[in-house]
Amino acid sequence: MLHINDLSFHIEGRTLFDGAACAIPAGHKVGFVGRNGTGKSTLFRIILGEANPDTGGISVPSAWRIGAVAQEAPGGETSLIDHVLEADRERASLMADAEIETDPIRIAEIHTRLADIGAHAAPARAATILAGLGFSEQVQQQPCSSLSGGWRMRVALAAALFSEPEVLLLDEPTNYLDLEGTIWLQNFLKSYRFTVIVISHDRDLLNTSVASILHLDQLKLTLYQGNYDTFDRQRREQQALQLKLKKKQDDQRRHMQAFVDRFRYKASKARQAQSRLKALSRLQPVAAMAENQVAPFVFPAPQKALNPPIVRFEETEVGYGDGPPVLGGLNLRLDPDDRIGLLGANGNGKSTFAKLLSGRLSPSGGVMRHHKRLDVGYFAQHQLDELNPQESPYDHIRALMDEATEAQRRAKLGALGFGVHLADTKAGKLSGGEKARLLFALSSFEGPHVLILDEPTNHLDVDSREALIHAINDYEGAVILISHDRHLLETCVDRLWLVNDGTIKPFEGDLDDYTKLILEKARAARKAAAVAFKAEQAAGAEVSEVESGASKVESGSSEIDSGLTPQERRRLAAEARAKIQPFKKKIQTLESKVQKLNEKIALIDVRLGDATLYEKSPEKAQDLMRERGAAAKDLEAIEMDWMMAVEELERFEANLQAGAV
């Protein structure tokens, strides 16, 4: 169990924690939430030992390892797969020792320990994690230095997941992922067998992958049982009750104070007045729960409506420079009221399409037809870095409102969520969420007909994301949305386009269908990684056997067939069947185990699908989550053993036919 005991912490004159405490049982999956800037990442630093609290502390069992995503993106010439494998320091150390150790006893100890920690399956497991996060088998062999910063952070995430610490700390892990990677991560965290604490504003992840919510509010920590929706409901109920109690107490105070003011100087009532005065001093005020309101986002309506379709693509192609087209064969139309979500893994061309639609790229083939007066607003995360760090929000708005008065400009800024202080703060000093708010305002200032939002939520907390959802739904123009936030997609779009295989086509299905497709691909990638590893392992181990078998085939295959009586051939066939039987029996046993585990997981999923379980019996829900995680891990191991057994049978049969056995 991880204990946070009477924790207090101050930094630069600010108090982040004051007597904060909570206990997180082993194996719990916890979502850590709170407004931006309240100290969530600081608590992670304290747990990791990178910062020291003023009072109190963190306690975990001495044998537990605490892991987190490295703050610096990996670089150098080490391949992706090797970098991830190196994250398991014990395995890496044992493998290095095995290369140089000469003592037979120590060699036996090393190999026993390697077997205990499943070292033989580590490359396949590492490849599976990398594949789930979007790295192909070919890319996994490339050096880390060949990747951009965002993709390197995915490698750092893969290394943290692979190392399997007893406490895994994840700080906004989906910020570097696309929807496909986010779906895979959600599924991975469900079956993770140890404790996970994840800072996230992704509502879907907090609803599907955790069973407890740790809330940081007013310098304190409170652990709620259930997913984010359950926490949100409980929180609102507490607020309503708190406000009701406060109103009742305020009424009581006014009544008592009125009695004291009226009778404190009358001899006949002095004793009663003094008694009420003492009661007033003892009456502890019920504090109103601070609910910091989020300023709304505002997307102005298009100034003049256009007739549909506002954009039409006919066999359109687009690329960069003289290179081959990134996208081709586009046959699509966009109408004024469309709400479209773009699906597809990063690197498939979603951002390229956004640049084409916004006019930042021109078609290299085919036709793109649109109204001459079409105005497109474009928001992309990389634009946050393009804001002039020396200019304030007022400076940015002044450039767009050149003829307006200062009062009009500041009124506009206030409506956009920039009060007196923030309006004059240099962009370089703004938080990520504040920069995003400014960029939203600049992108939509003229009332565009189409609003393209490319990963708009990375720097927004949960409440700000809800405010963004309301703004998108109130906006009267067309929307193209690229996001890993499933909740945002489900609440804002009514059509899905899939960017895949160098083109874009409507996706016939909803996000549940797409999730199933992604998980099926991840399962296939996991099996492919296991097969590839086993084949490589077998190739290295069987070289001498294959060479020996080949020589026997060359020198003696004719002798095997010549000079045998029918009785001898039947005897040899019976002996061959007898030799093969143990392999087949092993395969049948493993297949039976796979079937039973699949049935067990399906039953657990049915029970976990009961929304009332988390409220009525949260401990039972936790037990089921742990049981499912253990079953999923067992299933993965047995599937790998099954594939190895099948390959062993195939090799044995091949050698048998060649006369090698």
XYZ file of C-alpha atoms in Angstrom:
661
model
C 0.000 0.000 0.000
C 1.172 3.524 -0.820
C 0.644 5.958 2.064
C 0.700 9.754 1.825
C 1.027 10.966 5.394
C 0.232 14.521 6.601
C 1.970 16.018 3.571
C 2.738 19.749 3.417
C 4.705 21.446 0.677
C 5.468 25.067 -0.201
C 7.248 26.419 -3.250
C 8.013 30.009 -4.229
C 5.654 31.368 -1.587
C 2.766 29.102 -2.676
C 1.241 26.313 -0.622
C 0.425 23.234 -2.691
C -0.328 20.730 0.101
C -1.356 21.292 3.702
C -1.751 18.132 5.768
C -2.740 16.090 2.726
C -3.143 12.355 3.320
C -4.495 9.244 1.617
C -3.793 5.514 1.282
C -3.798 3.685 -2.064
C -4.055 -0.125 -1.812
C -1.816 -2.370 -3.900
C -3.110 -3.039 -7.379
C -5.424 -0.012 -7.475
C -5.844 1.920 -10.726
C -6.206 5.554 -9.704
C -6.982 8.636 -11.776
C -5.400 11.764 -10.264
C -7.432 14.906 -11.034
C -7.466 18.564 -10.048
C -7.268 21.956 -11.657
C -4.115 22.807 -13.594
C -1.392 24.293 -11.409
C -2.637 22.827 -8.121
C 0.348 20.483 -7.658
C -0.422 17.104 -9.261
C 2.937 16.800 -11.024
C 4.671 18.050 -7.868
C 3.172 15.164 -5.895
C 4.640 12.756 -8.454
C 8.060 14.367 -7.941
C 7.698 13.882 -4.185
C 6.713 10.211 -4.622
C 9.728 9.709 -6.915
C 12.030 11.347 -4.341
C 12.845 14.284 -6.613
C 11.393 16.835 -4.161
C 11.267 16.874 -0.358
C 8.075 17.857 1.488
C 8.141 20.384 4.330
C 6.347 17.935 6.634
C 4.956 14.435 6.296
C 6.077 12.000 3.643
C 5.430 9.038 1.371
C 5.768 5.414 2.430
C 5.729 2.293 0.234
C 6.965 -1.264 0.848
C 10.751 -1.401 0.538
C 10.644 -3.997 -2.246
C 8.392 -1.903 -4.453
C 9.807 -0.149 -7.496
C 8.355 3.204 -8.502
C 8.432 3.994 -12.207
C 7.516 6.946 -14.384
C 8.052 8.185 -17.918
C 11.486 9.751 -18.316
C 11.284 13.537 -18.585
C 13.880 13.645 -21.350
C 13.077 12.015 -24.667
C 15.502 9.166 -25.550
C 18.037 9.865 -28.286
C 21.265 8.389 -29.590
C 21.853 5.453 -31.873
C 20.226 2.812 -29.640
C 17.315 1.182 -31.439
C 13.797 1.620 -30.110
C 13.461 -2.037 -29.144
C 16.814 -2.078 -27.344
C 16.012 1.131 -25.467
C 12.779 -0.393 -24.189
C 14.516 -3.659 -23.232
C 17.119 -1.703 -21.257
C 14.321 -0.310 -19.071
C 14.222 -3.660 -17.257
C 17.494 -3.080 -15.448
C 17.568 -6.452 -13.695
C 17.160 -8.326 -16.973
C 19.757 -6.157 -18.716
C 22.229 -6.708 -15.874
C 21.672 -10.468 -15.815
C 22.031 -10.726 -19.590
C 25.328 -8.820 -19.411
C 26.570 -11.041 -16.557
C 25.634 -14.179 -18.484
C 27.980 -13.115 -21.295
C 31.070 -12.910 -19.072
C 30.367 -15.231 -16.126
C 32.562 -18.348 -15.887
C 31.457 -19.870 -12.589
C 29.036 -22.737 -13.426
C 27.027 -22.243 -10.218
C 26.604 -18.521 -10.847
C 25.704 -19.196 -14.489
C 22.956 -21.558 -13.321
C 21.678 -18.940 -10.861
C 21.596 -16.295 -13.598
C 19.644 -18.477 -15.996
C 17.241 -19.549 -13.264
C 16.517 -15.920 -12.417
C 16.154 -15.028 -16.101
C 13.584 -17.787 -16.411
C 11.776 -16.577 -13.263
C 11.342 -13.036 -14.612
C 10.289 -14.217 -18.068
C 13.365 -12.824 -19.775
C 12.910 -15.087 -22.785
C 9.609 -13.401 -23.618
C 10.867 -9.856 -23.012
C 11.684 -8.979 -26.659
C 8.228 -10.073 -27.778
C 6.598 -8.109 -24.926
C 8.642 -5.001 -25.743
C 7.753 -5.288 -29.424
C 4.075 -5.667 -28.517
C 4.094 -2.486 -26.423
C 5.867 -0.533 -29.146
C 3.437 -1.839 -31.756
C 0.506 -0.808 -29.579
C 1.914 2.713 -29.387
C 2.183 2.942 -33.160
C 5.692 1.681 -34.043
C 5.957 -0.796 -36.889
C 8.400 -3.695 -36.726
C 10.707 -1.874 -39.135
C 10.687 1.370 -37.124
C 11.436 -0.543 -33.909
C 14.861 -1.390 -35.302
C 15.703 2.250 -36.093
C 17.737 4.489 -33.743
C 15.855 6.736 -31.334
C 17.602 9.755 -32.853
C 15.671 9.230 -36.110
C 12.364 10.188 -34.442
C 10.782 13.560 -33.706
C 10.298 14.729 -30.117
C 6.696 13.535 -29.796
C 7.508 10.047 -31.087
C 10.526 9.820 -28.778
C 8.239 10.504 -25.824
C 6.168 7.536 -26.968
C 9.321 5.415 -26.721
C 9.861 6.752 -23.186
C 6.273 5.751 -22.355
C 6.866 2.280 -23.823
C 9.974 1.878 -21.635
C 8.014 2.826 -18.502
C 5.223 0.355 -19.314
C 7.694 -2.416 -20.127
C 9.607 -2.092 -16.841
C 6.442 -3.072 -14.886
C 7.135 -1.218 -11.602
C 4.952 -1.941 -8.583
C 3.849 1.715 -8.679
C 3.494 3.231 -12.162
C 3.119 7.022 -12.332
C 1.818 8.447 -15.619
C 1.523 12.206 -16.146
C -0.815 13.005 -19.059
C 0.355 9.942 -21.048
C -2.097 10.512 -23.911
C -0.701 13.945 -24.831
C 1.727 12.302 -27.268
C -0.700 9.661 -28.526
C -3.287 9.538 -31.271
C -6.690 7.952 -30.740
C -5.340 4.528 -31.729
C -2.537 4.717 -29.153
C -4.935 6.030 -26.511
C -7.335 3.118 -27.044
C -4.450 0.658 -26.777
C -3.162 2.332 -23.588
C -6.601 2.215 -21.977
C -6.777 -1.521 -22.616
C -3.210 -2.022 -21.368
C -3.863 -0.210 -18.087
C -6.989 -2.296 -17.456
C -4.908 -5.471 -17.321
C -1.822 -4.000 -15.616
C -1.297 -6.083 -12.501
C 0.281 -3.452 -10.237
C -0.671 -0.016 -8.904
C -1.188 2.799 -11.414
C -1.658 6.492 -10.660
C -2.378 8.483 -13.798
C -2.735 12.242 -14.091
C -5.168 12.768 -16.919
C -7.884 15.059 -18.180
C -9.050 12.431 -20.662
C -12.531 11.612 -19.402
C -12.809 8.387 -21.384
C -9.540 7.040 -19.968
C -10.677 7.987 -16.448
C -13.950 6.136 -17.023
C -12.570 2.950 -18.570
C -9.126 2.336 -17.075
C -9.306 3.332 -13.401
C -11.565 2.365 -10.523
C -10.686 5.192 -8.110
C -10.278 8.957 -8.423
C -7.786 10.887 -6.290
C -8.905 14.524 -6.152
C -6.556 17.370 -5.246
C -8.583 20.339 -4.083
C -7.954 23.139 -1.607
C -4.536 21.674 -0.641
C -6.076 18.318 0.376
C -6.334 14.853 -1.163
C -9.568 12.846 -1.269
C -9.863 9.319 -2.693
C -13.203 8.468 -4.299
C -14.234 4.945 -5.286
C -15.469 4.518 -8.846
C -14.622 6.023 -12.210
C -14.700 9.692 -13.179
C -18.444 9.871 -13.847
C -19.113 8.393 -10.393
C -16.682 10.872 -8.819
C -18.282 13.775 -10.683
C -21.743 12.825 -9.448
C -20.543 12.354 -5.854
C -18.703 15.659 -6.002
C -21.778 17.529 -7.221
C -23.936 15.889 -4.560
C -21.435 16.964 -1.895
C -21.447 20.500 -3.234
C -25.235 20.653 -3.142
C -25.291 19.289 0.418
C -22.525 21.662 1.492
C -24.374 24.658 0.089
C -27.567 23.536 1.802
C -25.796 23.168 5.157
C -24.089 26.519 4.738
C -27.384 28.255 4.001
C -28.987 26.625 7.033
C -26.090 27.653 9.266
C -26.041 31.199 7.885
C -29.749 31.499 8.713
C -29.034 30.180 12.219
C -26.219 32.682 12.665
C -28.394 35.593 11.567
C -31.155 34.550 13.953
C -28.779 34.193 16.927
C -26.961 37.433 16.109
C -30.273 39.300 15.872
C -31.245 37.985 19.333
C -27.897 39.060 20.792
C -28.064 42.517 19.191
C -31.574 43.041 20.496
C -31.284 41.760 24.061
C -27.610 41.828 25.134
C -28.117 45.079 27.069
C -31.436 44.157 28.708
C -30.997 42.738 32.212
C -33.856 40.267 31.869
C -32.361 38.739 28.698
C -28.653 39.295 29.288
C -27.930 35.698 30.341
C -29.682 34.266 27.269
C -27.906 36.780 25.048
C -24.507 35.852 26.494
C -25.312 32.154 26.033
C -26.107 32.682 22.353
C -22.975 34.797 21.945
C -20.868 31.899 23.245
C -22.759 29.507 20.977
C -21.968 31.753 18.022
C -18.253 31.677 18.857
C -18.320 27.878 19.010
C -20.262 27.476 15.787
C -17.733 26.291 13.174
C -18.559 27.770 9.793
C -19.462 25.410 6.984
C -17.110 26.392 4.184
C -18.642 26.705 0.769
C -16.845 24.316 -1.594
C -14.737 26.408 -3.908
C -15.889 25.837 -7.454
C -13.649 27.763 -9.787
C -15.773 28.578 -12.801
C -14.166 28.055 -16.177
C -14.538 30.940 -18.600
C -16.476 29.803 -21.681
C -14.896 29.443 -25.101
C -16.561 31.429 -27.852
C -16.450 30.586 -31.571
C -18.177 33.390 -33.547
C -20.706 32.325 -36.166
C -19.775 32.727 -39.843
C -20.524 36.258 -40.998
C -22.226 35.077 -44.190
C -23.662 31.637 -44.853
C -22.516 29.692 -47.927
C -24.515 27.233 -49.997
C -23.592 23.530 -49.740
C -21.250 21.986 -50.476
C -18.702 24.507 -49.264
C -15.812 22.220 -50.297
C -15.701 19.330 -52.770
C -12.743 17.045 -53.478
C -12.599 15.160 -56.785
C -9.753 12.641 -57.135
C -7.640 15.129 -55.192
C -3.992 14.472 -54.343
C -1.745 16.363 -51.925
C 1.860 16.058 -50.805
C 4.984 18.034 -50.009
C 7.273 19.472 -52.667
C 8.176 17.149 -55.487
C 7.744 14.025 -53.372
C 5.016 11.431 -53.840
C 1.497 12.380 -52.654
C 0.728 11.715 -48.994
C -2.978 11.452 -49.785
C -4.698 10.639 -53.059
C -8.024 9.601 -54.520
C -9.973 11.999 -52.295
C -13.658 12.091 -53.269
C -15.354 13.959 -50.430
C -17.680 16.889 -49.773
C -18.031 19.212 -46.818
C -21.320 20.951 -45.984
C -21.854 24.022 -43.762
C -23.266 22.065 -40.809
C -20.922 19.047 -40.906
C -19.286 17.759 -37.732
C -16.551 15.350 -38.859
C -14.002 13.444 -36.804
C -10.826 12.292 -38.565
C -9.657 8.827 -37.527
C -6.322 7.201 -38.277
C -2.912 6.696 -36.726
C -0.426 9.560 -36.560
C 1.605 9.763 -39.743
C -1.239 8.643 -42.008
C -2.009 12.157 -43.239
C -4.613 13.752 -40.929
C -2.593 16.938 -40.435
C -1.738 16.992 -44.157
C -5.462 16.990 -44.940
C -6.019 19.793 -42.424
C -3.338 21.886 -44.148
C -4.915 21.187 -47.533
C -8.350 22.258 -46.347
C -6.984 25.388 -44.636
C -5.054 26.472 -47.730
C -1.605 25.855 -46.282
C -1.034 23.200 -48.956
C -2.253 23.167 -52.558
C -3.518 20.074 -54.390
C -0.860 18.312 -56.451
C -3.484 16.499 -58.500
C -7.213 16.288 -59.039
C -9.581 19.108 -58.078
C -10.499 20.901 -54.855
C -13.554 23.133 -55.362
C -14.647 25.684 -52.762
C -16.388 29.044 -52.450
C -14.191 32.052 -53.088
C -15.341 33.606 -49.818
C -14.628 30.454 -47.790
C -12.887 31.317 -44.499
C -11.193 28.484 -42.593
C -10.041 28.729 -38.973
C -7.161 26.389 -38.076
C -5.958 25.366 -34.593
C -2.988 23.019 -34.165
C -0.838 22.273 -31.142
C 2.415 23.304 -32.820
C 0.992 26.820 -33.216
C 1.294 27.337 -29.450
C 5.039 27.650 -29.955
C 4.504 30.163 -32.761
C 2.864 32.755 -30.484
C 5.172 35.727 -29.925
C 6.407 35.110 -26.355
C 7.020 38.836 -25.819
C 3.491 39.894 -26.752
C 0.499 39.763 -24.417
C -3.035 38.657 -25.324
C -3.868 42.360 -25.550
C -1.102 42.844 -28.115
C -2.376 39.911 -30.189
C -5.993 41.158 -30.110
C -4.959 44.758 -30.844
C -3.497 43.588 -34.160
C -6.940 42.212 -35.094
C -8.926 45.170 -33.711
C -6.817 48.005 -35.045
C -9.638 50.564 -35.162
C -11.272 49.623 -31.840
C -10.805 51.532 -28.592
C -8.835 50.081 -25.690
C -12.069 49.600 -23.765
C -13.545 47.572 -26.634
C -10.426 45.426 -26.903
C -10.359 44.713 -23.172
C -14.069 43.931 -23.174
C -13.426 41.417 -25.956
C -10.546 39.889 -23.999
C -12.695 39.631 -20.888
C -15.365 37.757 -22.844
C -12.657 35.382 -24.073
C -11.502 34.613 -20.519
C -8.595 37.057 -20.231
C -9.146 39.324 -17.262
C -7.088 42.383 -16.365
C -4.062 40.414 -15.171
C -3.930 37.791 -17.948
C -4.642 40.301 -20.698
C -1.280 42.008 -20.096
C 0.771 38.880 -19.332
C 3.372 38.022 -21.970
C 2.512 34.882 -23.947
C 5.772 33.284 -22.815
C 4.506 33.426 -19.215
C 1.070 31.935 -19.934
C 0.266 28.329 -19.060
C -0.389 25.775 -21.791
C -4.142 26.055 -21.251
C -4.032 29.849 -21.398
C -2.006 29.756 -24.632
C -4.557 27.334 -26.094
C -7.388 29.695 -25.103
C -5.604 32.596 -26.839
C -5.007 30.510 -29.969
C -8.689 29.477 -30.071
C -9.599 33.161 -30.024
C -7.145 34.075 -32.785
C -8.096 31.099 -35.005
C -11.830 31.845 -34.918
C -11.752 35.628 -34.556
C -13.230 36.425 -37.989
C -16.078 33.901 -37.742
C -14.815 31.169 -40.128
C -17.092 28.901 -42.140
C -14.968 25.868 -41.221
C -13.122 25.310 -37.959
C -10.288 22.759 -37.981
C -9.207 21.641 -34.496
C -6.087 19.452 -34.468
C -5.593 17.954 -30.969
C -7.187 20.930 -29.178
C -7.370 19.437 -25.666
C -3.766 18.576 -24.760
C -3.377 21.479 -22.336
C -6.963 21.659 -21.070
C -8.260 20.245 -17.790
C -11.543 18.321 -17.579
C -13.706 21.379 -16.909
C -12.081 23.328 -19.744
C -12.677 20.391 -22.076
C -16.359 20.448 -21.170
C -16.428 24.185 -21.915
C -14.812 23.468 -25.303
C -17.474 20.846 -26.057
C -20.215 23.405 -25.412
C -18.463 25.950 -27.660
C -18.089 23.471 -30.533
C -21.726 22.398 -30.275
C -22.889 26.033 -30.220
C -20.736 26.977 -33.218
C -22.765 27.404 -36.413
C -20.085 26.487 -38.958
C -18.570 23.156 -40.038
C -16.027 21.406 -37.797
C -13.153 19.057 -38.633
C -11.914 17.485 -35.403
C -8.669 15.547 -34.932
C -8.377 14.303 -31.362
C -7.326 11.400 -29.139
C -10.082 12.426 -26.686
C -12.886 9.975 -27.346
C -15.340 11.843 -25.100
C -14.782 14.975 -27.182
C -15.355 13.063 -30.426
C -18.474 11.297 -29.184
C -20.102 14.521 -28.006
C -19.142 16.765 -30.950
C -19.082 14.814 -34.236
C -21.755 12.994 -36.201
C -19.629 11.644 -39.062
C -16.297 9.830 -39.108
C -13.689 9.777 -41.873
C -10.844 7.260 -41.786
C -7.396 8.332 -42.978
C -5.626 5.132 -43.992
C -3.662 3.578 -46.862
C -2.959 6.951 -48.454
C -6.548 8.136 -48.778
C -9.612 9.260 -46.787
C -12.957 7.498 -46.828
C -16.118 7.661 -44.689
C -15.984 5.154 -41.821
C -19.163 3.112 -41.647
C -19.525 2.611 -37.924
C -19.161 4.414 -34.616
C -16.272 4.771 -32.195
C -17.132 1.455 -30.527
C -16.656 -0.266 -33.880
C -13.386 1.590 -34.409
C -12.181 0.629 -30.928
C -12.825 -3.049 -31.693
C -10.886 -2.685 -34.936
C -7.907 -1.130 -33.128
C -7.856 -3.790 -30.404
C -8.036 -6.570 -33.007
C -5.054 -5.047 -34.789
C -3.185 -4.782 -31.490
C -3.890 -8.433 -30.733
C -2.653 -9.440 -34.187
C 0.484 -7.328 -33.719
C 1.123 -8.987 -30.361
C 0.894 -12.446 -31.899
C 3.071 -11.417 -34.826
C 5.725 -10.079 -32.441
C 5.659 -13.314 -30.462
C 5.919 -15.440 -33.605
C 8.784 -13.346 -34.965
C 10.682 -13.608 -31.700
C 10.150 -17.355 -31.406
C 11.246 -17.868 -34.999
C 14.411 -15.861 -34.403
C 15.086 -17.749 -31.177
C 14.510 -21.093 -32.855
C 16.719 -20.180 -35.793
C 19.631 -19.454 -33.495
C 19.127 -22.531 -31.333
C 18.605 -25.016 -34.136
C 21.403 -24.079 -36.549
C 23.530 -27.088 -35.695
C 20.512 -29.398 -35.670
C 19.393 -28.183 -39.100
C 22.904 -28.581 -40.497
C 23.108 -32.075 -39.029
C 19.717 -32.962 -40.425
C 20.663 -31.631 -43.828
C 23.784 -33.782 -43.970
C 21.745 -36.822 -43.024
C 19.286 -36.081 -45.778
C 22.078 -35.738 -48.308
C 23.948 -38.850 -47.244
C 21.319 -41.218 -46.033
C 17.860 -40.365 -47.241
C 17.969 -43.068 -49.908
C 19.001 -45.632 -47.284
C 15.924 -44.824 -45.199
C 13.587 -45.712 -48.024
C 15.535 -48.634 -49.478
C 15.503 -52.159 -48.214
C 12.595 -51.745 -45.715
C 9.870 -54.381 -45.436
C 6.206 -53.296 -45.055
C 6.340 -54.370 -41.388
C 9.386 -52.162 -40.787
C 7.713 -49.183 -42.492
C 4.590 -49.625 -40.268
C 6.826 -49.861 -37.192
C 8.681 -46.678 -38.149
C 5.369 -44.891 -38.798
C 4.093 -45.977 -35.371
C 7.302 -44.758 -33.745
C 6.936 -41.423 -35.555
C 3.350 -41.052 -34.324
C 4.480 -41.881 -30.806
C 7.184 -39.195 -30.985
C 4.732 -36.598 -32.303
C 2.004 -37.396 -29.765
C 3.581 -35.460 -26.817
C 3.754 -32.330 -28.976
C 0.101 -32.630 -29.959
C -0.961 -33.334 -26.392
C 0.876 -30.242 -25.188
C -0.806 -28.119 -27.852
C -4.252 -29.475 -26.938
C -3.625 -28.747 -23.252
C -2.579 -25.170 -24.009
C -5.591 -24.654 -26.306
C -7.860 -25.814 -23.500
C -6.228 -23.323 -21.110
C -6.631 -20.506 -23.644
C -10.326 -21.312 -24.032
C -10.907 -21.384 -20.257
C -9.074 -18.095 -19.717
C -11.046 -16.413 -22.516
C -14.270 -17.629 -20.911
C -13.097 -16.394 -17.506
C -12.204 -12.943 -18.857
C -15.550 -12.725 -20.666
C -17.416 -13.496 -17.428
C -15.387 -10.921 -15.500
C -16.073 -8.322 -18.202
C -19.807 -8.970 -17.870
C -19.608 -8.372 -14.108
C -17.446 -5.288 -14.534
C -19.937 -3.970 -17.061
C -22.478 -3.555 -14.261
C -22.290 0.183 -13.473
C -23.829 -0.331 -10.011
C -20.978 -2.617 -8.936
C -18.604 0.310 -8.347
C -21.093 1.987 -6.025
C -22.466 -1.045 -4.171
C -19.233 -2.988 -3.774
C -16.115 -1.019 -4.813
C -13.805 -3.532 -3.098
C -15.314 -6.346 -5.146
C -14.831 -4.263 -8.285
C -11.166 -3.832 -7.395
C -10.783 -7.579 -6.825
C -12.361 -8.282 -10.206
C -10.063 -5.770 -11.921
C -7.011 -7.440 -10.378
C -8.363 -10.885 -11.273
C -8.924 -9.786 -14.868
C -5.428 -8.320 -15.104
C -3.867 -11.548 -13.839
C -5.992 -13.621 -16.237
C -5.062 -11.426 -19.202
C -1.361 -11.754 -18.370
C -1.709 -15.533 -18.031
C -3.530 -15.640 -21.366
C -0.730 -13.743 -23.076
C 1.899 -16.102 -21.658
C -0.056 -19.236 -22.599
C -0.707 -17.956 -26.137
C 3.039 -17.478 -26.554
C 3.678 -20.995 -25.207
C 1.065 -22.327 -27.644
C 2.771 -20.658 -30.606
C 6.126 -22.026 -29.472
C 4.652 -25.534 -29.169
C 3.165 -25.341 -32.675
C 6.519 -24.245 -34.085
C 8.301 -27.060 -32.224
C 5.881 -29.564 -33.729
C 6.419 -28.184 -37.219
C 10.193 -28.325 -36.851
C 10.052 -31.860 -35.467
C 7.863 -33.040 -38.331
C 10.208 -31.426 -40.867
C 13.245 -33.060 -39.263
C 11.408 -36.386 -39.074
C 10.690 -36.329 -42.780
C 14.306 -35.403 -43.459
C 15.526 -38.293 -41.327
C 17.130 -36.016 -38.735
C 15.261 -37.668 -35.831
